[in-house]
Short mmCIF file of N, CA and C and ligand atoms in Angstrom, two decimals:
data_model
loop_
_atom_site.label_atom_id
_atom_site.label_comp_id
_atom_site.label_asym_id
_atom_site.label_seq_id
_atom_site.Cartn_x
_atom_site.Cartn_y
_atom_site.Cartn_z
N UNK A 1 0.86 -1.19 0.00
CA UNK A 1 0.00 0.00 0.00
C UNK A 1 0.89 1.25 0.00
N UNK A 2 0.24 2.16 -0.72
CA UNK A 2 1.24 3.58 -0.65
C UNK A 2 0.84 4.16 0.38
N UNK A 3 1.91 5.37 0.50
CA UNK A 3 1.60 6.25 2.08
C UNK A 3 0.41 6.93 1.65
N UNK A 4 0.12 7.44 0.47
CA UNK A 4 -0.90 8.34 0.29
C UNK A 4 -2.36 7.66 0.65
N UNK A 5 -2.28 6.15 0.32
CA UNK A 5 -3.58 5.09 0.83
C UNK A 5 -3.87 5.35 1.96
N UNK A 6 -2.77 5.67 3.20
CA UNK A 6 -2.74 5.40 4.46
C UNK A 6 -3.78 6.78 5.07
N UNK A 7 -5.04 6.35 5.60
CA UNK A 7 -5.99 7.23 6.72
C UNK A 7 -5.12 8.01 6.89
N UNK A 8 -5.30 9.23 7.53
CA UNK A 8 -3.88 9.86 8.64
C UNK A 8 -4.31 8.96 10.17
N UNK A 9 -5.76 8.29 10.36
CA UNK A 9 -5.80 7.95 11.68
C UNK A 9 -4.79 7.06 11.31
N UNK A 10 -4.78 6.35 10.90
CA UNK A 10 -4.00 4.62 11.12
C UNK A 10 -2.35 5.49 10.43
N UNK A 11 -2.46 5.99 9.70
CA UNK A 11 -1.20 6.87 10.07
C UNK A 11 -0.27 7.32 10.99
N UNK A 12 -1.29 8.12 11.97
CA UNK A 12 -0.76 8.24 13.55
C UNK A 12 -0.67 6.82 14.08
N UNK A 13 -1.81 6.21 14.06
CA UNK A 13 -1.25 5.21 15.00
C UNK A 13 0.02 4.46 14.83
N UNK A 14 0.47 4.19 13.27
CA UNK A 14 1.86 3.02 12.52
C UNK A 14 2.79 3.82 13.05
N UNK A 15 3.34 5.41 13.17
CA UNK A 15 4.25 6.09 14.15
C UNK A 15 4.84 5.84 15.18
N UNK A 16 5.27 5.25 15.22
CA UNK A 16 6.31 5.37 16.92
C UNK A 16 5.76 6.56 17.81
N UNK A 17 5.37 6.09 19.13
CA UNK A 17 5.15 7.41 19.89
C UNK A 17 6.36 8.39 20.17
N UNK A 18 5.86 9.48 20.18
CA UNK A 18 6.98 10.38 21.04
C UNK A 18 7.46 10.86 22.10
N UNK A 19 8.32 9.86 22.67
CA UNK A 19 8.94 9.97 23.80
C UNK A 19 8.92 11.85 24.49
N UNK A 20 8.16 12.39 25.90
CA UNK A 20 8.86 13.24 26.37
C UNK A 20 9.27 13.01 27.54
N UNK A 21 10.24 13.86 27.98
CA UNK A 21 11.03 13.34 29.02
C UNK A 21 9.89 14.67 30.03
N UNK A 22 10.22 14.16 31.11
CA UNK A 22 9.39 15.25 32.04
C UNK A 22 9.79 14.88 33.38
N UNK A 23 10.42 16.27 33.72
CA UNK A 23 11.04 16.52 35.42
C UNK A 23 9.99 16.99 36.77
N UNK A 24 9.75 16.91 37.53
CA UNK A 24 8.91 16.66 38.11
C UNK A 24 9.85 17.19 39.70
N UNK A 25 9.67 18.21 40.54
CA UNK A 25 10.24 19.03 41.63
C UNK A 25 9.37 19.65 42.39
N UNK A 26 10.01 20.11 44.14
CA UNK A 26 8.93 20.91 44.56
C UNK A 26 9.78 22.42 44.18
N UNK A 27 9.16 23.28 43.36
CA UNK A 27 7.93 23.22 42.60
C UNK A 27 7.36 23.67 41.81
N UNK A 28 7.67 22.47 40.78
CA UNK A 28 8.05 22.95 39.08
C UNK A 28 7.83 21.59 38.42
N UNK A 29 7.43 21.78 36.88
CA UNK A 29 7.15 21.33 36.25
C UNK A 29 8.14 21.14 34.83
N UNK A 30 9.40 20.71 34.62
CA UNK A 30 10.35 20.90 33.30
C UNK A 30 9.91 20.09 32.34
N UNK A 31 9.08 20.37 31.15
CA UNK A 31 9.05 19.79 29.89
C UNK A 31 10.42 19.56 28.85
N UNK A 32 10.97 18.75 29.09
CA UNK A 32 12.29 18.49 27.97
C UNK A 32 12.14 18.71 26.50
N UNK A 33 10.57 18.41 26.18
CA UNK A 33 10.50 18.28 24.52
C UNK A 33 9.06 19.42 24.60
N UNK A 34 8.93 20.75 24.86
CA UNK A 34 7.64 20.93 24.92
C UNK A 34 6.40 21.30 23.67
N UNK A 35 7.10 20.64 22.91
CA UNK A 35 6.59 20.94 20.90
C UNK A 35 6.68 19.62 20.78
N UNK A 36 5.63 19.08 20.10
CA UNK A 36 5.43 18.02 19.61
C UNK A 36 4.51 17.51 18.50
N UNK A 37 4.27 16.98 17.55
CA UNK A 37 3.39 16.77 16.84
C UNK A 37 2.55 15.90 17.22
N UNK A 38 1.25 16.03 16.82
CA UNK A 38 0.47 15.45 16.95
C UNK A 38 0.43 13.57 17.00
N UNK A 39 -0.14 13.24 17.69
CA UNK A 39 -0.32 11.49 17.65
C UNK A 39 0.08 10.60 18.74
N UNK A 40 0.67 9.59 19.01
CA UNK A 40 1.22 8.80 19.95
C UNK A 40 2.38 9.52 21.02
N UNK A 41 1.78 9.83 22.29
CA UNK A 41 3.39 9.90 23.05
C UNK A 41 3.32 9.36 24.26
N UNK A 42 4.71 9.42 24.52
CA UNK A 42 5.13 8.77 25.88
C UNK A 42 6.04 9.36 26.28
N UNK A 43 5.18 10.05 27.44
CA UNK A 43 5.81 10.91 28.74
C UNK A 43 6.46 9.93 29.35
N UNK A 44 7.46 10.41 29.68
CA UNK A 44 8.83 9.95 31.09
C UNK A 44 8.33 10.68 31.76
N UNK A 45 7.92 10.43 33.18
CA UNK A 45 7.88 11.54 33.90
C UNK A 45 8.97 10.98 35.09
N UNK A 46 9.94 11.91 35.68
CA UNK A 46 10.79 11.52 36.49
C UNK A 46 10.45 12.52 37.49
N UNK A 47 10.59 11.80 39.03
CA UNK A 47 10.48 12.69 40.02
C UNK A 47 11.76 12.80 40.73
N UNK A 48 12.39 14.56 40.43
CA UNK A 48 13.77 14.99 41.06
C UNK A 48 13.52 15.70 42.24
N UNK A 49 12.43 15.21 43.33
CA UNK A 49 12.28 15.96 43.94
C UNK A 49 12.04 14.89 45.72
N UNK A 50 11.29 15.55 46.82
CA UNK A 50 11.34 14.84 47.73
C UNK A 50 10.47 14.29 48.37
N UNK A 51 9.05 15.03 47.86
CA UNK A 51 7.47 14.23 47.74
C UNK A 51 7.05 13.69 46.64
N UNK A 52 6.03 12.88 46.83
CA UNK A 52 5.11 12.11 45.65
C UNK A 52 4.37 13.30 44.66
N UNK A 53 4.52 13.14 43.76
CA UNK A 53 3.95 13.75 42.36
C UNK A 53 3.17 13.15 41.57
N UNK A 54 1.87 13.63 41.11
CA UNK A 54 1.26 12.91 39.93
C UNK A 54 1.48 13.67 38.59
N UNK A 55 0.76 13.79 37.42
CA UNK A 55 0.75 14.15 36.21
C UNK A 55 -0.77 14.09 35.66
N UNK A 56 -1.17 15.00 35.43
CA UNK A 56 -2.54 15.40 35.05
C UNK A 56 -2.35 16.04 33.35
N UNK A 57 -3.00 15.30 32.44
CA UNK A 57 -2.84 16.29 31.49
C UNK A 57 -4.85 17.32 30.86
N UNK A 58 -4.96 18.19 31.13
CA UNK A 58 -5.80 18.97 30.52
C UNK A 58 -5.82 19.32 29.62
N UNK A 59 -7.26 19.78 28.99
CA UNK A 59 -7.15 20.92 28.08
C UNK A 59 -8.29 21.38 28.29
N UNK A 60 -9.02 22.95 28.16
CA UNK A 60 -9.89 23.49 27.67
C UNK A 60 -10.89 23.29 29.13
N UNK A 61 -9.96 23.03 30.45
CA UNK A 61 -10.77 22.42 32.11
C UNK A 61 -11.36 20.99 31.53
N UNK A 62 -10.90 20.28 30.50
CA UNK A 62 -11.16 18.38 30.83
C UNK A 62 -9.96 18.27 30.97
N UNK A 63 -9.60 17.03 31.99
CA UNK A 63 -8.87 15.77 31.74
C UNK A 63 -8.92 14.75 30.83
N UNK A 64 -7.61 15.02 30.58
CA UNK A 64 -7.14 13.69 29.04
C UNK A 64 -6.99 12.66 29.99
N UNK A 65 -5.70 12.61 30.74
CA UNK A 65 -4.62 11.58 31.45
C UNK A 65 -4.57 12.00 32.11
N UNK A 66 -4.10 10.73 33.24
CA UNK A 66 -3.95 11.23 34.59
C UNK A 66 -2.93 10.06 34.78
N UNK A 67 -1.47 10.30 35.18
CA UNK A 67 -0.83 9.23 36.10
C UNK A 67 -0.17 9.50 37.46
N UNK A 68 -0.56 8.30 37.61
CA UNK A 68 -0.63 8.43 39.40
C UNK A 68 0.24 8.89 40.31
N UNK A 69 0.38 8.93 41.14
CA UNK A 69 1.74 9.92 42.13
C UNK A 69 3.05 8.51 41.64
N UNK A 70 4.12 9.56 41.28
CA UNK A 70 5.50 8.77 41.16
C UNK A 70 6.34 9.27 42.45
N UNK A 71 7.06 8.04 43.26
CA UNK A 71 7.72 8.39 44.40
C UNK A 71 8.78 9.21 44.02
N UNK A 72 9.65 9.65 45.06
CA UNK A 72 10.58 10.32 45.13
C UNK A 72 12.28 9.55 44.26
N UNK A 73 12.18 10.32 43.47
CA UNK A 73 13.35 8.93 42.65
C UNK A 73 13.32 8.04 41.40
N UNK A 74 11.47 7.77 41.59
CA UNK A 74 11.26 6.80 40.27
C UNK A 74 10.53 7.61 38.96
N UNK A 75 10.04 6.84 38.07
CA UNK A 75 9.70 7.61 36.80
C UNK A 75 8.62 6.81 37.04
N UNK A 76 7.74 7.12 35.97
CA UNK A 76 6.40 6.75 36.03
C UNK A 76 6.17 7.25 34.35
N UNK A 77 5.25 6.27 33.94
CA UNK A 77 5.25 6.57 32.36
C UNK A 77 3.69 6.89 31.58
N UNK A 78 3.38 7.61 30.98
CA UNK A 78 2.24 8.10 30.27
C UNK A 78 2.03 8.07 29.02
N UNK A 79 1.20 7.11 28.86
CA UNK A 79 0.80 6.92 26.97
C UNK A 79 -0.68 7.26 26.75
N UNK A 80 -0.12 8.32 26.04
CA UNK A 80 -2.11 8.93 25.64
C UNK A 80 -1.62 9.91 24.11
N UNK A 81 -2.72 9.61 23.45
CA UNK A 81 -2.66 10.32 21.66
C UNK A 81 -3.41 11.25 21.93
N UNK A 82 -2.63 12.53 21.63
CA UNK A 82 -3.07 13.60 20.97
C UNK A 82 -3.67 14.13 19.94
N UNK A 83 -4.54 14.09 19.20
CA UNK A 83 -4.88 14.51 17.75
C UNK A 83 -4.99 16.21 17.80
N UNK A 84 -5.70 16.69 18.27
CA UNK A 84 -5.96 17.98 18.30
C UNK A 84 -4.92 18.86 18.65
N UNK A 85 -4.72 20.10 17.65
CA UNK A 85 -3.14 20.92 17.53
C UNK A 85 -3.47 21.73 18.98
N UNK A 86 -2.93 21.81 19.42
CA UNK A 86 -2.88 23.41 20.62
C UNK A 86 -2.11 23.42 21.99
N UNK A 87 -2.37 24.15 22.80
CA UNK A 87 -1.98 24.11 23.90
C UNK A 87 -2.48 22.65 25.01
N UNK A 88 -1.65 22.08 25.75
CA UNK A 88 -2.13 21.03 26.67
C UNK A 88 -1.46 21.87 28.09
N UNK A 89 -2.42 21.55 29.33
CA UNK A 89 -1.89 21.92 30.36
C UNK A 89 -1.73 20.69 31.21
N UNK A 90 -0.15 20.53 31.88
CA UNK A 90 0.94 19.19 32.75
C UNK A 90 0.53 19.83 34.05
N UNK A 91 -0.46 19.47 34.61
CA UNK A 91 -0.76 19.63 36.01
C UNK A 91 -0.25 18.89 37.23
N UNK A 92 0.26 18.99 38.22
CA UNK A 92 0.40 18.00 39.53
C UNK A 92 -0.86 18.23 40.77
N UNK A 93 -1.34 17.44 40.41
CA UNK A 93 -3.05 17.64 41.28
C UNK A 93 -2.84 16.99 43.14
N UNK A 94 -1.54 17.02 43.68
CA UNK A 94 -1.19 16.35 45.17
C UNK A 94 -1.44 17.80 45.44
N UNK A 95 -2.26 17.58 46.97
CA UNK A 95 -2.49 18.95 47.48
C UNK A 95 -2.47 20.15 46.74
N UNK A 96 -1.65 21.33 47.30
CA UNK A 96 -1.61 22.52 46.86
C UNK A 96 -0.23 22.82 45.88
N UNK A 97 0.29 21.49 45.23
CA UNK A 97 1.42 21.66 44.28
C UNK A 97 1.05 23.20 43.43
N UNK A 98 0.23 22.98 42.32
CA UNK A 98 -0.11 23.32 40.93
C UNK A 98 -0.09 25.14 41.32
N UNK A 99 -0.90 25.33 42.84
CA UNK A 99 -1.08 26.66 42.74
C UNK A 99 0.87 27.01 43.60
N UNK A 100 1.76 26.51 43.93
CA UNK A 100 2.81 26.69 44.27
C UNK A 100 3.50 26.82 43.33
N UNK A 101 3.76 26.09 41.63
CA UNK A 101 4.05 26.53 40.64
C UNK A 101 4.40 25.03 39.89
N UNK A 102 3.44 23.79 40.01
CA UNK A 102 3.81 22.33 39.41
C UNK A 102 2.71 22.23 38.40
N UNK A 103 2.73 23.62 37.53
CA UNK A 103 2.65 23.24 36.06
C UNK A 103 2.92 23.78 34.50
N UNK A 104 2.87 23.02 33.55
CA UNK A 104 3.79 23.21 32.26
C UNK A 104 2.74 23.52 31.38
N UNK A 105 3.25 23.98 29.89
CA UNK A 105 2.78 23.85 28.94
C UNK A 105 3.22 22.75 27.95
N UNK A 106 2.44 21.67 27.23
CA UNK A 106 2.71 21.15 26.05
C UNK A 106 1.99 21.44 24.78
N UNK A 107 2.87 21.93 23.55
CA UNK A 107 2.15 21.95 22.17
C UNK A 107 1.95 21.20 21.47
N UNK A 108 0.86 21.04 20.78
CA UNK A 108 0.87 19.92 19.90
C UNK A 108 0.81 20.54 18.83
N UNK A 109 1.63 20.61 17.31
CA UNK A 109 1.38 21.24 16.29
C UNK A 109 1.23 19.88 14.80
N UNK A 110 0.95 20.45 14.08
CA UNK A 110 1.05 19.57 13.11
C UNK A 110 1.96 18.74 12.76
CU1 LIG B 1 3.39 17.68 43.06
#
């Protein structure tokens, strides 16, 4: 089959996801890759810090993803497809993180 045959859905999906790496502190949020195209990814999320952290991803006040508190030390990993281009908001929803300053922006562009 040619590429031009190919849906763009089943397109995105035959892609390799895109790995982002993501730092995780009290209290901050570091996106390593924060541009990305649209389709398959997979957040690293690593916690460099000395409490438990989760990862919330939003947009528009819904929740996409949510992964669960990563201890102090370990990574914790997030696979969720993006289709829609724009802004995503990397929330940490443990207590009063997010309004202390534990969150990011991710883009999704074409
Ligand atoms: Cu947190």
């Amino acid at each position: 089959m040619l590429a031009a045959d190919v849906p763009p859905a089943a397109a995105l999906a035959a892609r390799a996801p895109t790995a982002i790496g993501i730092g995780e502190r009290e209290f901050s949020i570091a996106v390593y890759r924060p541009r990305v195209r649209a389709g398959r990814l997979k957040l690293n999320v690593r916690n460099l810090g000395e409490d438990a952290h989760d990862l919330v991803v939003r947009r528009g006040g819904r929740t996409l993803a949510t992964l669960a508190p990563v201890k102090p030390g370990a990574t914790g990993v997030l696979r969720l497809t993006l289709r829609t281009h724009g802004r995503y908001q990397l929330v940490c929803t443990v207590a009063d993180h997010a309004a202390r300053g534990m969150h990011a922006t991710l883009r999704v562009v074409a």
